[in-house]
Coordinates of C-alpha atoms in Angstrom, one line a residue:
M1 CA 19.4 28.8 -41.5
T2 CA 22.8 27.6 -40.6
T3 CA 23.5 24.2 -38.9
K4 CA 24.7 26.2 -35.9
N5 CA 21.3 28.2 -35.7
K6 CA 19.3 25.0 -36.2
L7 CA 21.0 23.4 -33.3
I8 CA 20.4 26.5 -31.1
T9 CA 16.8 26.7 -32.0
V10 CA 16.4 22.8 -31.4
S11 CA 18.1 23.2 -27.9
V12 CA 15.9 26.4 -27.0
L13 CA 12.7 24.2 -28.0
S14 CA 13.7 21.3 -26.0
T15 CA 14.6 23.3 -23.1
S16 CA 11.2 25.0 -23.2
S17 CA 9.4 21.8 -23.6
V18 CA 11.2 20.3 -20.6
A19 CA 10.5 23.6 -18.5
G20 CA 6.9 23.3 -19.7
I21 CA 6.5 19.7 -18.4
G22 CA 8.2 20.6 -15.1
L23 CA 5.7 23.4 -14.6
I24 CA 2.7 21.1 -15.3
N25 CA 4.2 18.6 -12.9
K26 CA 4.4 21.4 -10.2
L27 CA 0.8 22.5 -10.9
I28 CA -0.6 19.0 -10.7
K29 CA 1.1 18.4 -7.4
L30 CA -0.2 21.7 -5.8
S31 CA -3.7 21.0 -6.9
A32 CA -3.7 17.4 -5.7
V33 CA -2.6 18.4 -2.1
S34 CA -4.5 21.6 -1.7
K35 CA -7.3 20.2 0.3
G36 CA -5.2 18.7 3.2
L37 CA -7.5 15.8 3.5
L38 CA -5.0 13.6 5.2
D39 CA -4.0 16.3 7.7
H40 CA -5.1 15.4 11.3
S41 CA -4.2 16.8 14.7
D42 CA -3.7 13.4 16.2
V43 CA -1.0 12.3 13.7
L44 CA 2.1 11.0 15.3
Y45 CA 5.5 10.2 13.8
Y46 CA 8.0 7.3 14.4
H47 CA 11.4 8.5 13.5
W48 CA 12.8 5.6 11.6
R49 CA 16.2 5.3 10.1
F50 CA 15.0 5.6 6.5
G51 CA 12.4 8.3 7.1
D52 CA 9.7 9.5 9.4
I53 CA 6.7 7.3 9.6
S54 CA 3.1 8.7 10.1
Y55 CA 0.9 6.7 12.5
R56 CA -2.2 7.3 14.6
K57 CA -3.2 5.5 17.9
A58 CA -6.8 5.2 19.1
G59 CA -8.6 3.1 21.9
S60 CA -7.7 0.9 24.5
G61 CA -7.1 -2.8 25.0
K62 CA -4.7 -5.3 23.3
P63 CA -2.7 -3.7 20.4
L64 CA -3.8 -4.1 17.0
L65 CA -1.8 -2.9 14.1
L66 CA -3.6 -2.0 10.6
I67 CA -1.3 -2.0 7.6
H68 CA -2.7 -0.7 4.2
D69 CA -1.9 -2.1 0.8
L70 CA 1.2 -0.9 -0.8
D71 CA 0.4 1.5 -3.6
A72 CA 1.5 5.0 -4.2
A73 CA -2.1 6.3 -3.6
A74 CA -2.7 4.1 -0.5
S75 CA -2.6 5.2 3.2
S76 CA -4.0 4.6 6.6
Y77 CA -7.1 6.2 5.2
E78 CA -8.0 2.7 3.9
Y79 CA -9.2 1.7 7.4
H80 CA -11.1 4.8 8.5
R81 CA -14.6 3.2 8.2
V82 CA -13.6 0.5 10.8
I83 CA -11.2 2.4 13.2
P84 CA -14.0 3.7 15.4
A85 CA -15.5 0.2 16.0
L86 CA -12.1 -1.5 16.4
S87 CA -10.9 1.0 18.9
K88 CA -13.6 0.0 21.2
K89 CA -11.9 -3.3 21.8
F90 CA -8.1 -2.6 20.8
T91 CA -5.5 -0.1 21.0
V92 CA -5.5 0.5 17.2
Y93 CA -2.3 1.7 15.5
T94 CA -2.7 2.6 11.9
I95 CA 0.5 3.2 10.0
D96 CA 1.4 5.0 6.7
L97 CA 4.2 2.7 5.2
L98 CA 7.4 4.5 4.0
G99 CA 6.7 6.2 0.7
C100 CA 2.9 6.3 1.4
G101 CA 0.4 8.9 2.9
L102 CA 1.8 11.2 5.2
S103 CA 5.0 9.3 5.8
E104 CA 8.3 10.4 4.3
K105 CA 8.8 9.5 0.7
P106 CA 12.6 9.5 0.0
C107 CA 13.8 8.5 -3.5
L108 CA 15.0 5.0 -3.0
T109 CA 14.3 1.4 -4.0
Y110 CA 11.4 0.0 -1.8
T111 CA 11.9 -3.6 -1.3
N112 CA 10.1 -6.5 0.6
Y113 CA 12.9 -6.6 3.1
L114 CA 12.6 -2.8 3.7
Y115 CA 9.1 -3.1 4.8
V116 CA 9.8 -6.4 6.8
Q117 CA 12.2 -4.3 8.9
L118 CA 9.9 -1.2 9.1
I119 CA 7.1 -3.3 10.5
S120 CA 9.3 -5.3 13.0
D121 CA 11.1 -2.0 14.2
F122 CA 7.7 -0.3 14.5
I123 CA 6.3 -3.0 16.8
K124 CA 9.4 -3.1 18.9
S125 CA 9.8 0.7 19.3
V126 CA 6.4 2.1 19.2
I127 CA 3.9 -0.6 20.3
G128 CA 6.3 -2.5 22.5
H129 CA 4.1 -5.7 22.8
R130 CA 3.3 -8.7 20.9
T131 CA 0.4 -7.6 18.5
D132 CA -2.3 -8.6 16.3
V133 CA -2.0 -7.4 12.8
I134 CA -4.4 -6.8 9.9
A135 CA -2.9 -6.2 6.5
S136 CA -4.2 -5.8 3.1
G137 CA -3.0 -6.7 -0.4
V138 CA 0.8 -6.6 -1.1
S139 CA 1.4 -5.8 2.6
G140 CA 0.3 -9.3 3.6
S141 CA 3.6 -10.8 2.3
F142 CA 5.4 -8.3 4.6
V143 CA 3.7 -9.4 7.6
I144 CA 4.4 -13.1 6.7
M145 CA 8.1 -12.5 6.2
A146 CA 8.3 -10.3 9.3
C147 CA 6.4 -12.8 11.4
N148 CA 8.7 -15.7 10.3
N149 CA 11.8 -13.7 11.2
S150 CA 10.6 -12.3 14.6
P151 CA 7.6 -14.6 15.7
D152 CA 7.8 -13.1 19.3
L153 CA 6.5 -9.8 17.9
F154 CA 3.4 -11.1 16.3
N155 CA 0.1 -12.6 17.6
R156 CA -2.8 -13.4 15.3
L157 CA -2.5 -12.3 11.5
M158 CA -5.5 -11.2 9.4
L159 CA -4.7 -10.8 5.6
I160 CA -7.3 -9.0 3.3
D161 CA -7.1 -10.0 -0.4
P162 CA -3.6 -11.1 -0.2
D163 CA -1.5 -11.5 -3.5
S164 CA -1.4 -15.1 -5.1
I165 CA 1.7 -17.0 -4.2
N166 CA 2.9 -16.8 -7.8
T167 CA 2.5 -13.0 -7.9
C168 CA 4.6 -12.8 -4.7
C169 CA 7.3 -14.8 -6.3
Q170 CA 7.7 -12.3 -9.4
L171 CA 11.1 -10.8 -9.6
P172 CA 12.4 -7.7 -11.6
G173 CA 13.3 -8.6 -15.1
S174 CA 15.3 -6.8 -17.7
Y175 CA 12.2 -4.7 -18.8
S176 CA 11.3 -3.8 -15.3
R177 CA 14.7 -2.6 -14.5
H178 CA 14.7 -0.4 -17.6
Y179 CA 11.2 0.9 -17.0
K180 CA 12.1 1.9 -13.5
R181 CA 15.1 3.8 -14.6
F182 CA 12.8 5.6 -17.1
L183 CA 10.4 6.4 -14.2
D184 CA 13.1 7.7 -12.2
F185 CA 13.7 10.6 -14.6
P186 CA 12.8 13.6 -12.8
I187 CA 10.7 15.4 -15.5
T188 CA 9.2 13.0 -18.0
G189 CA 9.3 10.1 -15.4
T190 CA 7.1 12.3 -13.1
L191 CA 4.7 13.2 -15.8
I192 CA 4.3 9.4 -16.6
Y193 CA 3.5 9.0 -12.8
H194 CA 1.0 11.9 -12.9
I195 CA -0.9 10.4 -15.8
A196 CA -0.8 6.9 -14.0
Y197 CA -2.4 8.6 -10.9
S198 CA -4.7 11.1 -12.3
K199 CA -8.2 11.4 -10.9
A200 CA -9.5 9.6 -13.9
S201 CA -7.1 6.7 -13.4
L202 CA -8.0 6.4 -9.7
K203 CA -11.7 6.3 -10.5
E204 CA -11.0 3.7 -12.9
M205 CA -9.0 1.8 -10.4
F206 CA -11.9 2.1 -7.8
T207 CA -14.5 0.9 -10.5
K208 CA -12.6 -2.1 -11.9
Q209 CA -10.4 -3.2 -9.1
Y210 CA -11.3 -1.8 -5.7
F211 CA -14.9 -1.9 -5.3
S212 CA -17.7 -4.2 -6.6
N213 CA -20.5 -1.7 -6.5
P214 CA -19.5 1.7 -8.4
E215 CA -22.3 3.5 -6.7
A216 CA -20.5 2.9 -3.2
I217 CA -17.6 5.0 -4.5
T218 CA -17.5 8.6 -3.0
E219 CA -15.7 11.6 -4.3
S220 CA -14.2 11.9 -1.0
M221 CA -12.4 8.5 -1.5
I222 CA -11.1 9.5 -4.9
D223 CA -9.9 12.9 -3.6
T224 CA -8.1 11.4 -0.5
Y225 CA -6.4 8.7 -2.7
Y226 CA -5.4 11.4 -5.1
E227 CA -4.0 13.6 -2.4
A228 CA -2.0 10.6 -0.9
A229 CA -0.6 9.9 -4.4
H230 CA 1.0 13.3 -4.7
L231 CA 2.2 14.2 -1.2
G232 CA 5.8 14.1 -0.2
F233 CA 9.2 14.3 -2.1
S234 CA 9.1 11.4 -4.2
P235 CA 5.7 9.6 -4.3
K236 CA 6.4 8.0 -7.6
S237 CA 9.3 5.8 -6.2
V238 CA 6.8 3.5 -4.6
Y239 CA 4.9 3.2 -7.8
A240 CA 8.0 2.4 -9.7
C241 CA 9.1 -0.3 -7.4
V242 CA 5.6 -1.9 -7.1
R243 CA 5.2 -1.8 -10.9
C244 CA 8.5 -3.4 -11.4
N245 CA 8.3 -6.1 -8.9
Y246 CA 11.0 -4.8 -6.5
S247 CA 8.6 -5.2 -3.5
R248 CA 7.9 -9.0 -4.3
C249 CA 9.3 -11.9 -2.3
N250 CA 8.9 -15.7 -2.4
I251 CA 6.9 -16.3 1.0
V252 CA 6.4 -20.0 0.6
N253 CA 9.0 -21.1 3.2
A254 CA 7.9 -18.6 5.7
L255 CA 4.1 -19.4 5.2
K256 CA 5.0 -22.9 5.8
K257 CA 6.9 -22.3 9.1
I258 CA 4.9 -19.8 11.0
N259 CA 2.7 -21.2 13.8
N260 CA 0.5 -18.1 14.3
S261 CA -3.2 -18.2 13.7
I262 CA -3.9 -16.7 10.2
Y263 CA -7.2 -15.7 8.9
L264 CA -7.8 -14.5 5.3
I265 CA -10.5 -12.4 4.0
G266 CA -11.4 -12.1 0.2
G267 CA -13.9 -10.1 -1.7
N268 CA -15.9 -12.4 -4.0
K269 CA -15.7 -10.2 -7.0
K270 CA -12.0 -10.3 -7.0
E271 CA -10.7 -12.5 -9.9
N272 CA -9.6 -15.9 -8.8
I273 CA -10.1 -15.1 -5.1
K274 CA -11.1 -18.7 -4.0
D275 CA -8.2 -20.3 -5.8
I276 CA -5.8 -17.6 -4.2
L277 CA -7.0 -18.1 -0.8
S278 CA -7.0 -22.0 -1.2
E279 CA -3.3 -21.8 -2.3
Y280 CA -2.3 -20.4 1.2
V281 CA -4.1 -23.3 2.8
T282 CA -2.2 -25.7 0.7
Y283 CA 1.1 -24.4 2.2
N284 CA -0.2 -24.0 5.7
P285 CA -3.2 -26.1 6.5
A286 CA -4.0 -24.1 9.7
V287 CA -4.9 -21.1 7.5
E288 CA -8.6 -20.2 7.5
Y289 CA -10.5 -17.9 5.1
S290 CA -13.9 -16.4 4.3
I291 CA -15.2 -14.4 1.5
I292 CA -17.2 -11.2 1.8
D293 CA -20.1 -11.0 -0.9
D294 CA -20.3 -8.2 -3.3
T295 CA -17.0 -6.7 -2.5
N296 CA -13.7 -6.6 -4.4
H297 CA -10.2 -5.6 -3.3
L298 CA -11.2 -3.4 -0.4
P299 CA -13.9 -5.1 1.5
H300 CA -13.0 -3.2 4.7
L301 CA -13.6 0.0 2.8
E302 CA -16.7 -1.1 0.7
K303 CA -18.6 -3.0 3.4
P304 CA -17.1 -2.3 6.7
A305 CA -20.0 -3.9 8.8
D306 CA -19.3 -7.3 7.0
F307 CA -15.6 -6.9 7.5
L308 CA -16.1 -6.1 11.3
S309 CA -18.2 -9.2 11.7
N310 CA -15.3 -11.4 10.5
V311 CA -12.9 -9.4 12.7
N312 CA -15.0 -10.0 15.8
T313 CA -15.2 -13.8 14.9
F314 CA -11.4 -14.2 14.3
F315 CA -10.3 -12.1 17.2
A316 CA -12.9 -13.2 19.8

């Protein structure tokens, strides 16, 4: 075989391989979203400048905004087990952050500041009143920063299993920037993302990180998270930014300055949770916290009754 023919053969095989991976990516996406588990007739949309934001509204009373953790598979579904009880006392707003759930998922760099602006704009434009907020995981840092920037928009704050202060301070390094560029590749980057958010990977996340009791994990939970991770134009963009620390921000100064009532909730099976929560108290002595037994990262999803008991105490 001549050199020219060899090059042609390699080129054809490479093209076929890329086309095959692209087809696999499409099939995975179609399968993941086929059940339509997140589609609801009561979904509303806030037309924000960076994309349409999905949200739902229920109940009556003082406004309460629920913000899910920032993860490519996360959505307002995270709160579905506590919304019925909360809506008896509050006007409950549950939001899908940009890049998550049913919200638009543009291909961009998702930063802490982006979400700070989204939360503030949503309260101003949709809720229209000073509001209580419950946020979980990474999103707790967005709420602290937003409250520091616009204190007139926020009332009481409850943060569920917030990141440690040191984790919040992590910034993208050289490796992170290169890895993000790799994930941004349309074919191979998407395949890596699909492997990271396969059903098997999500089951492992629930078992090792999200829940304390594996028997409490339902197939419906896995299916819904799996669907959320594959909806929209570029779901992998949030994953890339979280994985590479683009959503992090030093919250120390903001935490010190804000005067709002702040209550933290942790799952007792989460690693170093007491140290993490105590760290917040060190920077702001007004912070209070409690720990829910036999839960991990998602106590509101794993043991909703115990979580609601804490909510009723704090928001009484």
